[in-house]
C-alpha cells in the first residue's frame, strides 16, 4: 500500500473529488466511524483522523485512497442504509422529560 495515505498538492480533478466527498459527508447520514471502518476494511490506509481532515477539506488523500472513500460511500448507501448492518440502533436515544 502507500507509504503515506495523503497525496501530493492537488490538481483541479482532485479538488472536485474531495469537495464531492466533503459535501456527501456533510449532507449524508453516514457517521465518520462507520465510513472509516468500511473504508479501512476495503483496503484504506488513512487513519480516522486523516479521513476526518480529508472530509473537512483540510488535506487531500492519494488518488487510490480517494477512490476507496468514494467506494465506501457508494456501498454504504447503495441499498438505502445509513449505517452498516448491525450498527443501527446503537446510538444514544434521548427522551424528553417534559
Coordinates of N, CA and C in Angstrom, one line a residue:
X1 N 0.8 -1.2 0.0 CA 0.0 0.0 0.0 C 0.9 1.2 0.0
X2 N 0.3 2.4 0.2 CA 1.0 3.6 0.1 C 1.8 3.8 1.4
X3 N 3.0 4.5 1.3 CA 3.8 4.8 2.4 C 3.0 5.8 3.3
X4 N 2.4 6.8 2.6 CA 1.6 7.9 3.3 C 0.3 7.9 2.6
X5 N -0.8 8.0 3.3 CA -2.1 7.9 2.7 C -2.5 9.3 2.1
X6 N -1.8 10.4 2.4 CA -2.2 11.6 1.9 C -1.4 11.9 0.6
X7 N -2.0 12.7 -0.2 CA -1.4 12.9 -1.6 C -0.5 14.1 -1.7
X8 N -0.2 14.3 -3.0 CA 0.6 15.5 -3.3 C -0.3 16.7 -3.5
X9 N 0.3 17.9 -3.7 CA -0.6 19.0 -3.9 C -1.6 18.7 -5.0
X10 N -2.8 19.2 -4.8 CA -3.9 18.8 -5.6 C -4.0 19.5 -6.9
X11 N -4.5 18.8 -7.9 CA -4.9 19.3 -9.2 C -6.4 19.5 -9.2
X12 N -6.9 20.2 -10.2 CA -8.3 20.5 -10.2 C -9.2 19.3 -10.0
X13 N -8.9 18.2 -10.6 CA -9.8 17.0 -10.5 C -9.8 16.5 -9.1
X14 N -8.7 16.5 -8.4 CA -8.6 16.0 -7.0 C -9.5 16.9 -6.1
X15 N -9.4 18.2 -6.4 CA -10.2 19.2 -5.6 C -11.7 18.9 -5.7
X16 N -12.1 18.6 -7.0 CA -13.5 18.3 -7.2 C -13.9 17.0 -6.5
X17 N -13.1 16.0 -6.5 CA -13.4 14.7 -5.9 C -13.4 14.9 -4.4
X18 N -12.5 15.7 -3.8 CA -12.5 16.0 -2.4 C -13.8 16.8 -2.0
X19 N -14.1 17.8 -2.8 CA -15.3 18.6 -2.5 C -16.6 17.7 -2.5
X20 N -16.7 16.8 -3.5 CA -17.8 15.9 -3.5 C -17.9 15.0 -2.3
X21 N -16.8 14.5 -1.9 CA -16.8 13.7 -0.6 C -17.2 14.5 0.6
X22 N -16.7 15.8 0.6 CA -17.0 16.6 1.8 C -18.5 16.9 1.8
X23 N -19.0 17.3 0.6 CA -20.5 17.5 0.5 C -21.3 16.3 0.9
X24 N -20.9 15.2 0.4 CA -21.6 13.9 0.6 C -21.6 13.6 2.1
X25 N -20.5 13.8 2.8 CA -20.4 13.5 4.2 C -21.2 14.5 5.0
X26 N -21.2 15.8 4.7 CA -21.9 16.8 5.4 C -23.5 16.6 5.3
X27 N -23.9 16.2 4.1 CA -25.3 16.1 3.9 C -25.9 14.6 4.1
X28 N -25.0 13.7 4.2 CA -25.4 12.3 4.4 C -25.7 11.9 5.8
X29 N -26.0 10.6 5.9 CA -26.3 10.0 7.3 C -25.3 9.0 7.7
X30 N -24.1 9.0 7.1 CA -23.1 8.0 7.5 C -22.1 8.7 8.5
X31 N -21.9 8.0 9.6 CA -21.0 8.6 10.6 C -19.6 8.4 10.2
X32 N -18.7 9.2 10.7 CA -17.3 9.1 10.4 C -16.8 7.8 10.8
X33 N -17.2 7.2 11.9 CA -16.7 5.9 12.4 C -17.1 4.8 11.4
X34 N -18.3 4.9 11.0 CA -18.8 3.9 10.1 C -18.1 3.9 8.7
X35 N -18.0 5.2 8.2 CA -17.3 5.3 7.0 C -15.8 4.9 7.0
X36 N -15.1 5.3 8.1 CA -13.7 4.9 8.3 C -13.6 3.3 8.4
X37 N -14.5 2.7 9.2 CA -14.4 1.3 9.4 C -14.6 0.5 8.0
X38 N -15.6 1.0 7.2 CA -15.8 0.4 5.9 C -14.6 0.6 5.0
X39 N -14.2 1.9 5.0 CA -13.0 2.3 4.1 C -11.8 1.5 4.5
X40 N -11.5 1.3 5.7 CA -10.3 0.6 6.2 C -10.5 -0.9 5.8
X41 N -11.7 -1.4 6.0 CA -12.0 -2.8 5.7 C -11.8 -3.2 4.2
X42 N -11.9 -2.2 3.3 CA -11.7 -2.5 1.9 C -10.4 -2.1 1.4
X43 N -9.5 -1.8 2.3 CA -8.1 -1.5 2.0 C -7.6 -0.1 2.2
X44 N -8.3 0.7 2.8 CA -7.9 2.1 3.0 C -6.7 2.2 4.0
X45 N -5.8 3.1 3.7 CA -4.6 3.3 4.6 C -4.7 4.4 5.6
X46 N -5.5 5.3 5.4 CA -5.6 6.5 6.3 C -6.3 6.1 7.6
X47 N -5.8 6.7 8.7 CA -6.5 6.5 10.0 C -7.7 7.4 10.0
X48 N -8.5 7.3 11.1 CA -9.7 8.0 11.2 C -9.5 9.5 11.3
X49 N -8.4 10.0 11.9 CA -8.1 11.4 12.0 C -7.8 12.0 10.6
X50 N -7.0 11.3 9.8 CA -6.7 11.7 8.5 C -8.0 11.8 7.6
X51 N -8.8 10.8 7.7 CA -10.1 10.7 7.0 C -11.0 11.9 7.4
X52 N -11.0 12.2 8.6 CA -11.8 13.4 9.1 C -11.3 14.7 8.5
X53 N -9.9 14.8 8.5 CA -9.3 16.0 7.9 C -9.7 16.1 6.4
X54 N -9.6 15.0 5.7 CA -9.9 15.0 4.3 C -11.4 15.4 4.1
X55 N -12.3 14.8 4.9 CA -13.7 15.1 4.7 C -14.1 16.5 5.1
X56 N -13.2 17.2 5.8 CA -13.4 18.6 6.2 C -12.6 19.5 5.4
X57 N -12.0 19.0 4.3 CA -11.3 19.9 3.3 C -9.9 20.3 3.8
X58 N -9.3 19.7 4.8 CA -8.0 20.1 5.3 C -6.8 19.5 4.6
X59 N -7.0 18.4 4.0 CA -5.9 17.8 3.2 C -6.5 16.9 2.1
X60 N -5.6 16.5 1.2 CA -6.0 15.6 0.1 C -5.4 14.3 0.3
X61 N -6.1 13.2 0.0 CA -5.6 11.9 0.0 C -5.0 11.5 -1.3
X62 N -4.2 10.5 -1.3 CA -3.7 9.9 -2.6 C -4.8 9.5 -3.4
X63 N -4.7 9.5 -4.8 CA -5.8 9.2 -5.6 C -6.5 7.8 -5.3
X64 N -5.7 6.8 -5.1 CA -6.3 5.5 -4.8 C -7.1 5.5 -3.5
X65 N -6.6 6.3 -2.5 CA -7.4 6.4 -1.3 C -8.7 7.2 -1.4
X66 N -8.6 8.2 -2.3 CA -9.9 8.9 -2.6 C -10.9 8.0 -3.2
X67 N -10.4 7.2 -4.1 CA -11.3 6.2 -4.8 C -12.0 5.2 -3.8
X68 N -11.2 4.8 -2.8 CA -11.7 3.9 -1.7 C -12.7 4.6 -0.9
X69 N -12.5 5.9 -0.6 CA -13.5 6.7 0.2 C -14.8 6.7 -0.6
X70 N -14.7 7.0 -1.9 CA -15.9 7.1 -2.8 C -16.6 5.7 -2.8
X71 N -15.8 4.7 -2.9 CA -16.4 3.3 -2.9 C -17.1 3.0 -1.6
X72 N -16.5 3.4 -0.5 CA -17.1 3.2 0.8 C -18.5 3.9 0.9
X73 N -18.5 5.2 0.5 CA -19.7 6.0 0.5 C -20.8 5.3 -0.4
X74 N -20.4 4.9 -1.6 CA -21.4 4.3 -2.5 C -21.9 3.0 -1.9
X75 N -21.1 2.1 -1.4 CA -21.5 0.8 -0.9 C -22.3 0.9 0.4
X76 N -22.0 1.9 1.2 CA -22.7 2.1 2.5 C -24.1 2.6 2.2
X77 N -24.3 3.4 1.2 CA -25.6 4.0 0.9 C -26.3 3.4 -0.2
X78 N -25.8 2.4 -0.9 CA -26.4 1.8 -2.1 C -27.8 1.2 -1.9
X79 N -28.0 0.6 -0.8 CA -29.3 0.0 -0.5 C -30.2 0.8 0.4
X80 N -29.8 2.0 0.6 CA -30.7 2.9 1.5 C -30.3 2.9 2.9
X81 N -29.4 2.0 3.3 CA -28.9 2.1 4.7 C -28.1 3.3 5.0
X82 N -28.1 3.8 6.2 CA -27.3 4.9 6.6 C -26.1 4.4 7.4
X83 N -26.2 3.2 7.9 CA -25.1 2.7 8.7 C -24.9 1.2 8.3
X84 N -23.7 0.6 8.5 CA -23.6 -0.8 8.1 C -24.5 -1.7 8.9
X85 N -24.9 -2.8 8.4 CA -25.7 -3.8 9.1 C -25.2 -4.1 10.5
X86 N -26.0 -4.1 11.5 CA -25.6 -4.4 12.8 C -25.2 -3.1 13.6
X87 N -25.1 -2.0 13.0 CA -24.7 -0.8 13.6 C -25.9 0.1 14.0
X88 N -27.0 -0.2 13.3 CA -28.2 0.6 13.6 C -28.7 0.4 15.0
X89 N -29.2 1.4 15.6 CA -29.8 1.3 16.9 C -28.8 1.4 18.0
X90 N -27.5 1.6 17.7 CA -26.5 1.7 18.8 C -26.3 3.1 19.3
X91 N -27.0 4.1 18.7 CA -26.8 5.4 19.1 C -27.6 5.7 20.4
X92 N -27.3 6.8 21.1 CA -28.0 7.1 22.3 C -29.3 7.7 22.0
X93 N -30.3 7.2 22.6 CA -31.7 7.7 22.4 C -32.0 8.7 23.5
X94 N -32.3 9.9 23.2 CA -32.7 10.9 24.2 C -34.2 11.0 24.3
X95 N -34.7 11.0 25.5 CA -36.1 11.1 25.8 C -36.3 12.4 26.5
X96 N -37.4 13.1 26.0 CA -37.7 14.3 26.7 C -38.4 14.0 28.0
X97 N -38.1 14.8 29.1 CA -38.7 14.6 30.4 C -39.9 15.5 30.6
X98 N -40.3 16.2 29.5 CA -41.4 17.1 29.6 C -42.7 16.4 29.7

